[in-house]
Short mmCIF file of C-alpha atoms in Angstrom, two decimals:
data_model
loop_
_atom_site.label_atom_id
_atom_site.label_comp_id
_atom_site.label_asym_id
_atom_site.label_seq_id
_atom_site.Cartn_x
_atom_site.Cartn_y
_atom_site.Cartn_z
CA LYS A 17 -42.21 -0.56 8.93
CA ALA A 18 -41.60 0.24 5.27
CA GLY A 19 -37.99 0.39 4.18
CA VAL A 20 -36.21 3.01 2.15
CA THR A 21 -37.88 3.39 -1.23
CA GLN A 22 -36.08 4.64 -4.29
CA THR A 23 -37.75 5.49 -7.57
CA PRO A 24 -37.39 4.76 -10.34
CA ARG A 25 -35.47 1.49 -10.15
CA TYR A 26 -34.02 1.82 -13.63
CA LEU A 27 -33.36 4.76 -15.90
CA ILE A 28 -31.88 5.09 -19.34
CA LYS A 29 -30.83 8.54 -20.46
CA THR A 30 -28.63 10.01 -23.16
CA ARG A 31 -25.65 12.29 -22.76
CA GLY A 32 -26.54 15.88 -22.05
CA GLN A 33 -29.90 15.10 -20.49
CA GLN A 34 -30.73 15.67 -16.87
CA VAL A 35 -32.26 13.24 -14.39
CA THR A 36 -34.02 13.35 -11.02
CA LEU A 37 -33.97 10.44 -8.60
CA SER A 38 -36.24 10.13 -5.60
CA CYS A 39 -35.79 8.63 -2.15
CA SER A 40 -38.38 8.12 0.55
CA PRO A 41 -36.74 7.39 3.90
CA ILE A 42 -38.00 5.19 6.69
CA SER A 43 -40.66 6.97 8.68
CA GLY A 44 -39.07 8.97 11.48
CA HIS A 45 -35.67 9.17 9.83
CA ARG A 46 -34.49 12.71 9.25
CA SER A 47 -31.14 12.06 7.59
CA VAL A 48 -30.82 10.99 3.97
CA SER A 49 -27.50 10.26 2.30
CA TRP A 50 -26.79 9.57 -1.35
CA TYR A 51 -24.05 7.36 -2.76
CA GLN A 52 -22.81 6.43 -6.20
CA GLN A 53 -21.76 2.81 -6.59
CA THR A 54 -19.69 1.60 -9.53
CA PRO A 55 -17.58 -1.54 -10.03
CA GLY A 56 -14.41 0.50 -10.40
CA GLN A 57 -14.84 3.12 -7.68
CA GLY A 58 -17.00 1.28 -5.18
CA LEU A 59 -19.26 3.26 -2.87
CA GLN A 60 -18.71 6.99 -3.14
CA PHE A 61 -20.47 9.52 -0.94
CA LEU A 62 -22.39 12.23 -2.76
CA PHE A 63 -24.13 14.24 -0.06
CA GLU A 64 -26.21 14.07 3.07
CA TYR A 65 -29.30 16.00 4.04
CA PHE A 66 -30.69 16.47 7.50
CA SER A 67 -33.83 18.46 8.22
CA GLU A 68 -33.81 19.95 4.71
CA THR A 69 -30.21 21.16 5.04
CA GLN A 70 -27.20 19.76 3.24
CA ARG A 71 -24.85 18.59 5.99
CA ASN A 72 -22.04 16.99 4.04
CA LYS A 73 -20.91 16.89 0.47
CA GLY A 74 -18.60 14.49 -1.32
CA ASN A 75 -16.14 15.23 -4.07
CA PHE A 76 -18.50 15.40 -7.03
CA PRO A 77 -18.97 18.17 -9.60
CA GLY A 78 -21.71 20.74 -9.27
CA ARG A 79 -23.79 18.86 -11.84
CA PHE A 80 -24.83 16.67 -8.92
CA SER A 81 -27.27 18.35 -6.59
CA GLY A 82 -29.95 17.38 -4.16
CA ARG A 83 -32.60 18.58 -1.83
CA GLN A 84 -34.73 17.38 1.00
CA PHE A 85 -38.33 18.20 1.69
CA SER A 86 -40.09 18.83 4.97
CA ASN A 87 -41.33 15.22 5.05
CA SER A 88 -37.67 14.07 4.78
CA ARG A 89 -38.11 12.77 1.25
CA SER A 90 -35.10 13.60 -0.87
CA GLU A 91 -34.36 14.08 -4.52
CA MET A 92 -31.08 13.98 -6.34
CA ASN A 93 -30.55 15.71 -9.65
CA VAL A 94 -27.81 15.21 -12.19
CA SER A 95 -27.61 17.70 -15.03
CA THR A 96 -25.77 17.43 -18.34
CA LEU A 97 -25.32 13.69 -18.01
CA GLU A 98 -22.03 12.09 -19.02
CA LEU A 99 -21.31 8.47 -19.88
CA GLY A 100 -19.33 8.15 -16.66
CA ASP A 101 -22.44 8.92 -14.62
CA SER A 102 -23.74 5.44 -15.36
CA ALA A 103 -23.95 3.80 -11.94
CA LEU A 104 -26.14 2.49 -9.19
CA TYR A 105 -27.28 5.40 -7.03
CA LEU A 106 -28.04 4.44 -3.47
CA CYS A 107 -29.99 6.33 -0.90
CA ALA A 108 -29.65 5.62 2.81
CA SER A 109 -31.70 6.98 5.66
CA SER A 110 -30.91 7.17 9.34
CA VAL A 111 -32.50 8.64 12.42
CA GLY A 112 -29.79 11.25 12.65
CA SER A 113 -26.45 12.02 11.06
CA GLY A 114 -23.95 9.27 11.73
CA ASP A 115 -26.51 6.73 12.93
CA ILE A 116 -26.99 3.27 11.42
CA GLN A 117 -27.88 3.70 7.78
CA TYR A 118 -30.65 1.77 6.05
CA PHE A 119 -30.21 1.51 2.33
CA GLY A 120 -32.66 1.48 -0.50
CA ALA A 121 -32.45 -0.92 -3.43
CA GLY A 122 -30.99 1.81 -5.59
CA THR A 123 -31.67 3.40 -8.94
CA ARG A 124 -29.62 2.04 -11.79
CA LEU A 125 -28.84 4.83 -14.24
CA SER A 126 -27.50 4.06 -17.68
CA VAL A 127 -26.27 6.94 -19.79
CA LEU A 128 -26.00 6.20 -23.50
CA ALA B 13 -7.79 13.40 7.69
CA GLN B 14 -10.59 10.96 8.36
CA ARG B 15 -10.24 7.87 6.24
CA VAL B 16 -11.11 4.17 6.07
CA THR B 17 -8.93 1.73 4.17
CA GLN B 18 -9.58 -1.87 3.23
CA PRO B 19 -6.36 -3.18 1.70
CA GLU B 20 -7.89 -6.17 -0.05
CA LYS B 21 -10.17 -5.50 -2.96
CA LEU B 22 -10.74 -9.23 -3.48
CA LEU B 23 -10.40 -12.07 -1.02
CA SER B 24 -10.94 -15.74 -1.77
CA VAL B 25 -11.05 -18.45 0.87
CA PHE B 26 -12.14 -22.07 0.91
CA LYS B 27 -15.28 -23.14 2.69
CA GLY B 28 -14.50 -24.00 6.28
CA ALA B 29 -11.35 -21.91 6.37
CA PRO B 30 -10.97 -18.88 8.65
CA VAL B 31 -11.55 -15.50 7.08
CA GLU B 32 -10.33 -12.05 8.08
CA LEU B 33 -11.30 -8.88 6.25
CA LYS B 34 -9.01 -6.03 7.17
CA CYS B 35 -10.09 -2.50 7.96
CA ASN B 36 -7.92 0.38 9.13
CA TYR B 37 -9.07 3.86 9.93
CA SER B 38 -7.59 7.28 10.42
CA TYR B 39 -9.40 9.48 12.93
CA SER B 40 -8.17 11.55 15.83
CA GLY B 41 -11.33 11.36 17.88
CA SER B 42 -13.17 8.48 19.51
CA PRO B 43 -14.26 6.23 16.65
CA GLU B 44 -17.40 4.26 16.12
CA LEU B 45 -16.95 1.51 13.56
CA PHE B 46 -19.39 -0.53 11.51
CA TRP B 47 -19.32 -3.36 9.02
CA TYR B 48 -21.89 -3.32 6.24
CA VAL B 49 -22.50 -6.20 3.85
CA GLN B 50 -24.05 -6.43 0.41
CA TYR B 51 -25.06 -9.90 -0.79
CA SER B 52 -25.71 -10.51 -4.47
CA ARG B 53 -28.90 -8.77 -5.58
CA GLN B 54 -29.66 -7.55 -2.07
CA ARG B 55 -29.50 -4.19 -0.38
CA LEU B 56 -26.49 -2.97 1.50
CA GLN B 57 -27.17 -3.67 5.16
CA LEU B 58 -25.54 -3.34 8.54
CA LEU B 59 -23.68 -6.47 9.66
CA LEU B 60 -22.36 -5.33 13.02
CA ARG B 61 -21.11 -2.33 14.98
CA HIS B 62 -18.30 -2.33 17.47
CA ILE B 63 -20.28 -0.85 20.36
CA SER B 64 -22.64 -3.83 20.28
CA ARG B 65 -19.80 -6.29 20.77
CA GLU B 66 -21.98 -9.03 19.32
CA SER B 67 -21.47 -11.82 16.83
CA ILE B 68 -23.65 -11.76 13.74
CA LYS B 69 -23.75 -14.77 11.39
CA GLY B 70 -20.59 -15.98 13.11
CA PHE B 71 -18.69 -12.78 12.38
CA THR B 72 -16.95 -10.74 15.05
CA ALA B 73 -14.89 -7.58 14.91
CA ASP B 74 -12.74 -6.03 17.58
CA LEU B 75 -11.76 -2.42 17.67
CA ASN B 76 -8.03 -2.02 18.22
CA LYS B 77 -7.38 1.63 18.91
CA GLY B 78 -3.63 1.13 19.12
CA GLU B 79 -3.48 -0.27 15.62
CA THR B 80 -6.48 1.78 14.44
CA SER B 81 -8.03 -1.37 13.07
CA PHE B 82 -11.42 -3.03 13.03
CA HIS B 83 -10.87 -6.32 11.27
CA LEU B 84 -13.81 -8.63 10.58
CA LYS B 85 -13.28 -12.29 11.41
CA LYS B 86 -15.07 -15.60 11.10
CA PRO B 87 -13.53 -18.92 12.11
CA PHE B 88 -15.21 -21.05 9.44
CA ALA B 89 -16.31 -19.44 6.18
CA GLN B 90 -19.53 -20.53 4.52
CA GLU B 91 -20.52 -20.20 0.87
CA GLU B 92 -23.33 -17.82 1.83
CA ASP B 93 -20.74 -15.42 3.23
CA SER B 94 -19.71 -14.51 -0.32
CA ALA B 95 -20.54 -10.82 -0.59
CA MET B 96 -19.14 -7.31 -0.68
CA TYR B 97 -18.09 -6.02 2.73
CA TYR B 98 -17.68 -2.37 3.63
CA CYS B 99 -16.07 -1.00 6.75
CA ALA B 100 -17.45 2.35 7.90
CA LEU B 101 -16.39 4.98 10.42
CA ARG B 102 -18.67 7.38 12.24
CA THR B 103 -16.98 10.64 13.02
CA LYS B 104 -18.16 13.23 15.48
CA THR B 105 -17.24 16.78 14.68
CA SER B 106 -19.70 19.64 14.59
CA TYR B 107 -22.07 17.01 13.23
CA ASP B 108 -21.75 13.30 12.72
CA LYS B 109 -21.02 11.67 9.41
CA VAL B 110 -20.23 8.17 8.15
CA ILE B 111 -17.23 7.40 5.97
CA PHE B 112 -17.17 4.12 4.03
CA GLY B 113 -14.11 2.18 2.98
CA PRO B 114 -13.66 0.98 -0.62
CA GLY B 115 -14.98 -2.49 0.16
CA THR B 116 -13.67 -6.05 -0.03
CA SER B 117 -15.30 -8.66 -2.20
CA LEU B 118 -15.24 -11.99 -0.39
CA SER B 119 -15.57 -15.16 -2.39
CA VAL B 120 -15.93 -18.46 -0.53
CA ILE B 121 -14.90 -21.39 -2.68
CA PRO B 122 -16.88 -24.61 -2.12
#
């Protein structure tokens, strides 16, 4: 069974640009959650999608948005990038909300 | 408010010594607790969950509802245990969600 796949693995952007990250969950998983991981703040929850609906949202500005498609694949978008957005963005999928989460390898975003 | 705290950001122990990573939670309902681990250059992965009541890689964790704790323990630390450990709480309201603690970085000194 293929694991959670995140693309791209690395991204370099400049301030003010926007970026889209992609996550393909494990087959059969309907819940996808996104996290931002930084050395200073640790693992911070961004949002969770279940059956194309946003179920939960963390304490991040509106520049961070996401969506989920009918095949459970999810995208995360960050607009007007700031230097502080540099981080490892992790996607996790689970069968349902609150179930064991399986994490992807992450997308490392560097904002210059 | 639902919350998970891990008081130690960094924990260093010598190889062969016992290790305990602390986790406390705040939740009024019936909790389900997990420990996730992230080894260097590997994905974050589930280590154990309290409902399984099993030992994984020598680690155990007991849910203490009175103290609202779910501490992770191992009697003899190994160098390969060095990693980042996250405690997580599953809450059940109108829909389930998982709340992660800030994490504890464990370093096992040879």
